[in-house]
Coordinates of C-alpha atoms and ligand atoms in Angstrom, one line a residue:
X1 CA 45.8 187.4 92.7
X2 CA 45.1 185.4 89.5
X3 CA 47.2 182.4 88.4
X4 CA 48.5 182.1 84.9
X5 CA 47.5 179.2 82.7
X6 CA 50.3 176.7 83.2
X7 CA 50.5 173.1 81.8
X8 CA 50.1 170.6 84.6
X9 CA 52.0 167.3 84.5
X10 CA 49.8 164.1 84.4
X11 CA 49.9 160.5 83.4
X12 CA 53.2 159.2 82.2
X13 CA 54.3 162.2 80.2
X14 CA 56.4 164.7 82.0
X15 CA 55.3 168.3 81.4
X16 CA 57.7 171.1 82.4
X17 CA 56.0 173.5 84.7
X18 CA 57.4 177.0 85.1
X19 CA 58.4 178.0 88.5
X20 CA 58.9 181.6 87.5
X21 CA 57.0 183.5 84.9
X22 CA 57.7 187.1 84.1
X23 CA 55.1 188.5 81.7
X24 CA 55.6 191.7 79.9
X25 CA 56.9 193.8 82.9
X26 CA 58.0 197.4 82.7
X27 CA 59.7 199.2 85.5
X28 CA 60.6 202.9 85.9
X29 CA 62.6 205.1 88.2
X30 CA 60.4 208.2 88.4
X31 CA 59.9 208.9 84.7
X32 CA 63.0 207.1 83.5
X33 CA 62.4 203.7 81.9
X34 CA 64.6 200.9 83.3
X35 CA 62.9 197.7 82.1
X36 CA 60.5 197.5 79.2
X37 CA 58.1 194.7 78.2
X38 CA 60.3 192.0 79.6
X39 CA 59.1 188.4 79.6
X40 CA 60.8 185.2 80.6
X41 CA 60.0 181.7 81.9
X42 CA 62.1 179.6 84.2
X43 CA 61.3 175.9 84.7
X44 CA 61.9 174.1 88.0
X45 CA 65.5 173.2 88.4
X46 CA 66.6 175.4 85.6
X47 CA 69.4 178.1 86.0
X48 CA 69.2 181.1 83.8
X49 CA 71.1 184.4 83.5
X50 CA 70.3 187.9 82.4
X51 CA 73.4 189.3 80.7
X52 CA 74.0 192.8 79.4
X53 CA 76.1 195.9 79.7
X54 CA 75.9 198.3 82.6
X55 CA 72.7 200.2 82.9
X56 CA 70.6 197.8 80.7
X57 CA 68.2 197.0 83.5
X58 CA 69.4 193.6 84.8
X59 CA 69.4 194.5 88.4
X60 CA 66.0 196.3 88.2
X61 CA 64.5 193.2 86.6
X62 CA 66.0 191.0 89.4
X63 CA 64.7 193.4 92.1
X64 CA 61.3 193.3 90.6
X65 CA 61.3 189.5 90.7
X66 CA 62.5 189.6 94.4
X67 CA 59.8 192.1 95.3
X68 CA 62.0 195.1 95.9
X69 CA 60.8 197.1 92.9
X70 CA 57.2 197.5 91.6
X71 CA 56.1 196.8 88.1
X72 CA 54.2 199.4 86.0
X73 CA 52.7 196.8 83.6
X74 CA 52.6 193.1 83.3
X75 CA 52.9 190.5 86.0
X76 CA 55.3 188.2 87.9
X77 CA 54.2 184.7 89.0
X78 CA 56.2 182.4 91.3
X79 CA 55.0 178.8 91.7
X80 CA 51.7 179.8 90.0
X81 CA 51.0 182.6 92.4
X82 CA 50.9 186.2 91.1
X83 CA 53.4 188.2 93.2
X84 CA 53.6 191.4 91.2
X85 CA 51.2 193.4 89.1
X86 CA 50.6 197.0 88.4
X87 CA 49.7 198.5 91.8
X88 CA 50.1 195.2 93.8
X89 CA 53.2 193.5 95.2
X90 CA 53.6 190.5 97.6
X91 CA 56.5 191.5 99.9
X92 CA 59.9 190.0 99.4
X93 CA 59.8 187.9 102.6
X94 CA 56.6 186.2 101.4
X95 CA 57.9 185.2 98.0
X96 CA 60.2 182.4 99.1
X97 CA 63.1 183.7 97.2
X98 CA 66.7 183.7 98.4
X99 CA 69.0 186.6 97.4
X100 CA 72.8 186.7 96.9
X101 CA 74.2 190.2 96.4
X102 CA 77.3 191.4 94.7
X103 CA 79.2 192.3 97.9
X104 CA 77.8 189.2 99.8
X105 CA 76.3 191.6 102.4
X106 CA 77.3 189.4 105.3
X107 CA 76.8 190.7 108.8
X108 CA 80.4 191.5 110.0
X109 CA 79.6 191.0 113.7
X110 CA 78.1 187.6 113.2
X111 CA 79.9 184.3 112.8
X112 CA 79.5 182.1 109.8
X113 CA 76.9 180.0 111.5
X114 CA 75.1 183.0 112.9
X115 CA 75.0 184.6 109.4
X116 CA 73.5 181.4 107.9
X117 CA 71.0 181.2 110.8
X118 CA 70.0 184.9 110.4
X119 CA 67.4 184.0 107.7
X120 CA 65.8 181.3 109.8
X121 CA 64.1 183.2 112.6
X122 CA 60.8 181.6 111.8
X123 CA 62.3 178.1 112.3
X124 CA 62.2 176.3 115.7
X125 CA 65.5 176.2 117.5
X126 CA 66.2 172.6 116.7
X127 CA 65.1 173.0 113.0
X128 CA 67.3 176.0 112.8
X129 CA 70.3 174.2 114.2
X130 CA 69.8 171.3 111.8
X131 CA 69.3 173.5 108.7
X132 CA 72.5 175.5 109.5
X133 CA 74.6 172.4 110.1
X134 CA 73.2 170.9 106.9
X135 CA 74.0 174.0 104.8
X136 CA 77.5 174.4 106.3
X137 CA 78.3 170.8 105.5
X138 CA 77.0 171.1 102.0
X139 CA 79.0 174.2 101.3
X140 CA 82.2 172.8 102.8
X141 CA 82.0 175.4 105.6
X142 CA 81.5 173.3 108.6
X143 CA 85.1 173.8 110.0
X144 CA 84.7 177.6 109.6
X145 CA 81.4 177.8 111.5
X146 CA 82.7 179.9 114.3
X147 CA 84.8 182.3 112.2
X148 CA 83.8 185.9 111.3
X149 CA 83.5 187.2 107.7
X150 CA 86.8 189.1 107.9
X151 CA 88.5 185.8 108.7
X152 CA 87.4 184.2 105.5
X153 CA 88.7 184.3 101.9
X154 CA 86.6 185.9 99.2
X155 CA 85.4 182.5 97.9
X156 CA 84.5 181.3 101.4
X157 CA 82.5 184.5 102.0
X158 CA 80.7 183.9 98.8
X159 CA 79.8 180.4 100.0
X160 CA 78.5 181.8 103.3
X161 CA 76.3 184.2 101.3
X162 CA 74.9 181.3 99.3
X163 CA 74.4 179.1 102.3
X164 CA 72.5 181.9 104.0
X165 CA 70.3 182.4 100.9
X166 CA 69.6 178.7 100.6
X167 CA 69.1 177.7 104.2
X168 CA 65.4 178.7 104.4
X169 CA 64.9 176.4 101.3
X170 CA 63.6 179.1 98.9
X171 CA 61.7 178.2 95.8
X172 CA 63.9 180.4 93.8
X173 CA 67.5 181.7 94.2
X174 CA 68.3 185.2 92.8
X175 CA 71.9 186.2 92.4
X176 CA 73.1 189.7 91.5
X177 CA 76.7 189.7 90.1
X178 CA 77.7 187.1 92.8
X179 CA 81.3 186.6 91.5
X180 CA 82.2 190.1 90.6
X181 CA 84.3 190.7 93.8
X182 CA 86.4 187.6 93.2
X183 CA 89.7 187.5 91.2
X184 CA 89.6 185.9 87.8
X185 CA 90.8 182.5 88.7
X186 CA 88.6 182.2 91.7
X187 CA 85.7 183.6 89.8
X188 CA 85.9 180.8 87.2
X189 CA 86.2 178.1 89.9
X190 CA 83.3 179.5 91.9
X191 CA 81.2 179.8 88.8
X192 CA 81.7 176.1 88.1
X193 CA 81.3 175.0 91.7
X194 CA 78.1 177.0 92.2
X195 CA 76.7 175.7 88.9
X196 CA 77.4 172.1 90.0
X197 CA 75.9 172.6 93.4
X198 CA 72.7 174.2 92.0
X199 CA 72.3 171.3 89.5
X200 CA 72.9 168.6 92.1
X201 CA 70.4 170.1 94.5
X202 CA 67.9 170.9 91.7
X203 CA 67.8 174.6 92.7
X204 CA 66.0 177.1 90.4
X205 CA 68.1 180.2 89.9
X206 CA 68.2 183.5 88.1
X207 CA 71.5 185.3 88.0
X208 CA 72.3 188.7 86.6
X209 CA 75.8 189.6 85.3
X210 CA 77.6 191.7 82.8
X211 CA 80.3 189.0 82.4
X212 CA 79.6 186.4 79.7
X213 CA 81.9 183.8 81.2
X214 CA 79.9 183.9 84.4
X215 CA 76.7 183.7 82.4
X216 CA 77.9 180.8 80.3
X217 CA 79.3 178.9 83.3
X218 CA 75.9 179.0 85.0
X219 CA 73.1 179.6 82.6
X220 CA 71.1 176.8 80.9
X221 CA 69.5 179.7 79.1
X222 CA 70.8 183.3 78.9
X223 CA 68.8 186.4 78.1
X224 CA 70.9 189.2 76.6
X225 CA 69.5 192.6 77.5
X226 CA 69.7 195.9 75.8
X227 CA 67.9 199.1 76.9
X228 CA 65.6 197.3 79.4
X229 CA 64.5 194.5 77.1
X230 CA 65.7 191.0 76.3
X231 CA 66.9 191.0 72.7
X232 CA 67.8 187.2 72.6
X233 CA 66.9 184.4 75.0
X234 CA 68.9 181.3 74.1
X235 CA 71.5 178.7 75.1
X236 CA 75.1 180.0 75.4
X237 CA 76.0 177.9 72.3
X238 CA 73.3 179.6 70.1
X239 CA 74.1 183.1 71.5
X240 CA 77.7 182.6 70.4
X241 CA 77.1 180.9 67.1
X242 CA 73.6 182.2 66.1
X243 CA 73.3 185.7 67.4
X244 CA 70.1 187.2 66.2
X245 CA 71.3 190.8 65.7
X246 CA 74.3 193.0 65.5
X247 CA 74.2 194.0 69.2
X248 CA 74.3 190.4 70.4
X249 CA 77.0 189.4 67.9
X250 CA 79.1 192.3 69.2
X251 CA 78.4 191.8 72.9
X252 CA 79.0 188.0 73.0
X253 CA 82.5 186.8 72.4
X254 CA 84.9 188.7 70.2
X255 CA 85.4 189.0 66.5
X256 CA 85.3 191.4 63.6
X257 CA 82.7 192.2 60.9
X258 CA 83.8 191.6 57.3
X259 CA 82.0 193.3 54.4
X260 CA 80.6 191.0 51.7
X261 CA 77.9 190.6 49.1
X262 CA 75.4 187.7 48.6
X263 CA 76.5 185.6 45.6
X264 CA 74.1 182.7 45.9
X265 CA 71.2 181.6 48.1
X266 CA 73.6 180.7 50.9
X267 CA 76.9 182.2 49.8
X268 CA 78.7 185.4 50.5
X269 CA 81.7 186.8 48.6
X270 CA 84.2 188.7 50.7
X271 CA 87.7 190.2 50.0
X272 CA 89.1 187.2 51.8
X273 CA 87.2 184.5 49.8
X274 CA 83.7 183.0 49.5
X275 CA 81.9 181.8 52.6
X276 CA 78.8 179.7 52.8
X277 CA 76.0 179.3 55.3
X278 CA 74.3 176.1 56.4
X279 CA 71.0 177.7 55.9
X280 CA 69.6 180.0 53.1
X281 CA 70.2 183.7 53.6
X282 CA 67.1 185.8 53.2
X283 CA 68.3 188.6 51.1
X284 CA 68.4 189.1 47.3
X285 CA 71.5 188.4 45.3
X286 CA 74.0 191.2 45.5
X287 CA 72.8 192.5 48.9
X288 CA 75.6 194.1 50.9
X289 CA 76.1 192.3 54.2
X290 CA 78.5 192.2 57.1
X291 CA 79.8 188.7 58.1
X292 CA 80.9 188.0 61.7
X293 CA 84.4 186.4 61.8
X294 CA 85.2 184.9 65.2
X295 CA 88.8 184.4 66.2
X296 CA 88.4 180.6 66.0
X297 CA 87.2 181.0 62.3
X298 CA 90.7 182.2 61.4
X299 CA 92.8 179.1 61.0
X300 CA 96.6 179.1 60.9
X301 CA 97.6 177.4 57.7
X302 CA 101.1 177.8 56.1
X303 CA 99.4 177.1 52.7
X304 CA 96.4 179.4 53.5
X305 CA 95.4 182.0 50.8
X306 CA 95.3 185.0 53.1
X307 CA 98.6 186.7 54.1
X308 CA 98.5 188.9 57.2
X309 CA 100.9 190.7 59.5
X310 CA 100.8 190.2 63.3
X311 CA 99.9 193.6 64.8
X312 CA 99.3 192.5 68.4
X313 CA 99.4 189.3 70.4
X314 CA 98.0 188.2 73.8
X315 CA 99.4 185.0 75.3
X316 CA 96.6 182.9 76.9
X317 CA 98.5 179.7 77.9
X318 CA 97.2 177.0 75.5
X319 CA 96.3 179.6 72.9
X320 CA 97.5 183.0 71.6
X321 CA 95.1 185.7 70.5
X322 CA 96.5 187.6 67.5
X323 CA 95.3 190.8 65.9
X324 CA 96.2 190.5 62.3
X325 CA 96.1 192.9 59.4
X326 CA 95.8 191.5 55.9
X327 CA 97.6 192.8 52.8
X328 CA 94.2 194.4 51.9
X329 CA 94.2 196.2 55.2
X330 CA 91.5 194.1 56.8
X331 CA 91.8 193.5 60.6
X332 CA 91.1 190.0 61.9
X333 CA 91.3 188.5 65.4
X334 CA 92.7 185.0 65.3
X335 CA 93.1 182.4 68.1
X336 CA 95.9 180.0 67.3
X337 CA 97.2 177.1 69.4
X338 CA 100.2 178.5 71.3
X339 CA 102.8 176.5 69.3
X340 CA 101.9 178.8 66.4
X341 CA 104.1 181.3 68.1
X342 CA 104.7 184.5 66.1
X343 CA 106.1 187.9 67.0
X344 CA 104.7 191.3 66.2
X345 CA 105.6 192.2 62.6
X346 CA 105.7 188.5 61.4
X347 CA 103.7 187.5 58.3
X348 CA 101.4 184.5 58.7
X349 CA 99.2 182.6 56.3
X350 CA 95.6 181.9 57.3
X351 CA 92.3 180.6 55.8
X352 CA 88.8 181.3 57.0
X353 CA 86.7 178.3 58.1
X354 CA 83.3 179.6 59.1
X355 CA 81.1 176.8 60.4
X356 CA 78.2 179.0 61.4
X357 CA 77.9 181.9 59.1
X358 CA 76.4 184.9 60.8
X359 CA 75.6 187.8 58.5
X360 CA 73.5 191.0 58.9
X361 CA 72.4 193.3 56.1
X362 CA 74.6 196.3 56.0
X363 CA 71.8 198.9 56.2
X364 CA 70.7 197.6 59.6
X365 CA 74.1 198.5 61.2
X366 CA 74.0 201.4 63.6
X367 CA 75.4 204.7 62.3
Ligands
ATP1 P1 74.8 197.5 86.3 O1 75.4 196.3 85.6 O2 75.7 198.7 86.1 O3 74.4 197.3 87.7 P2 72.1 197.1 85.4 O4 72.0 196.5 84.0 O5 71.9 196.2 86.5 O6 73.5 197.9 85.5 P3 70.1 198.8 86.5 O7 70.8 199.0 87.8 O8 68.9 197.9 86.5 O9 71.0 198.3 85.3 O10 69.7 200.3 85.9 C1 68.8 200.4 84.8 C2 68.6 201.9 84.6 O11 67.9 202.5 85.7 C3 69.9 202.7 84.4 O12 69.7 203.7 83.4 C4 70.1 203.3 85.8 O13 70.8 204.6 85.6 C5 68.7 203.5 86.2 N1 68.6 203.4 87.7 C6 69.0 202.4 88.5 N2 68.8 202.6 89.8 C7 68.2 203.8 89.9 C8 67.8 204.6 90.9 N3 67.8 204.2 92.2 N4 67.3 205.8 90.6 C9 67.2 206.3 89.4 N5 67.6 205.6 88.3 C10 68.1 204.4 88.5

């Protein structure tokens, strides 16, 4: 198969070389489209995530990269070798990818060390022993080597699944919702732990998830998917602060949309005051827009100009998330430090402090 044109490092300047290139792939189930014209590039040592709601095509895209699902158009390249194209597919075992599944898929009748060794049949006995011992040590599993999966906690099982996927030293690690069976606290801890481990060991990884916290914990870059396509490929920071369309703004984080009108090249008038953008807004003066107001844009301020009543509250430890209704019947979400402790029905004063103004023309909103 052909190789794509990739920049090759040379001399003293370091040129990033992609390990994975997905170029304009589409995948179907019978006649139903699941992935459409999807492209992405992952450099060596980079960790990326595909994030999107259920049914948007994340798993199908990952399965196409792994070699379990054919592509109808476009191509997939791993380490400069084309592994998928219309009508041709290098089998999964020849792609040098490691896979971690949602349910861990450990063999229940094999011990931890046997599970980790199960992907190393092509290794010599001594190399296999060494590779298993090394992975168990690195994953903090050495003292559980002889246990069976049912004798492990959810987090330990997850580590065994990772150890098994990484033991054959794959070029690329693929993970499908790896934390979804863990409870919230463990999930956050594992997300951070796995991210640190991948970074320390320079492992290139693609993860798919519908959970933005998982995606943000692990992804250097995150691709938000809708209807089989990536609608924004960006850093977690920019996805949150600079969403490119209404879908991404809605899907990432929380917030409400406030109606407004353009009053200057970078200013919007709203019922709750004038807001300004760091950059010029592209629409003509007077255009009707919707401005995204994040909970952290709503500041508790006893002298603030906006009076609102507390409709709901959710205690989150260091912070409290309030649902507020202004006197003009506008609903806001507000995240206050938890010493700003109000009861339902209390009236509070707030001001808006929007550092990154995100606005979309009103006519582009879905019906
Ligand atoms: P989830 O987060 O729920 O796993 P996803 O984003 O991973 O969803 P996919 O599993 O890739 O989405 O599914 C994409 C589309 O393809 C969906 O419309 C789904 O119904 C359809 N689909 C998935 N698997 C099959 C299948 N085996 N046969 C037919 N259609 C399928």
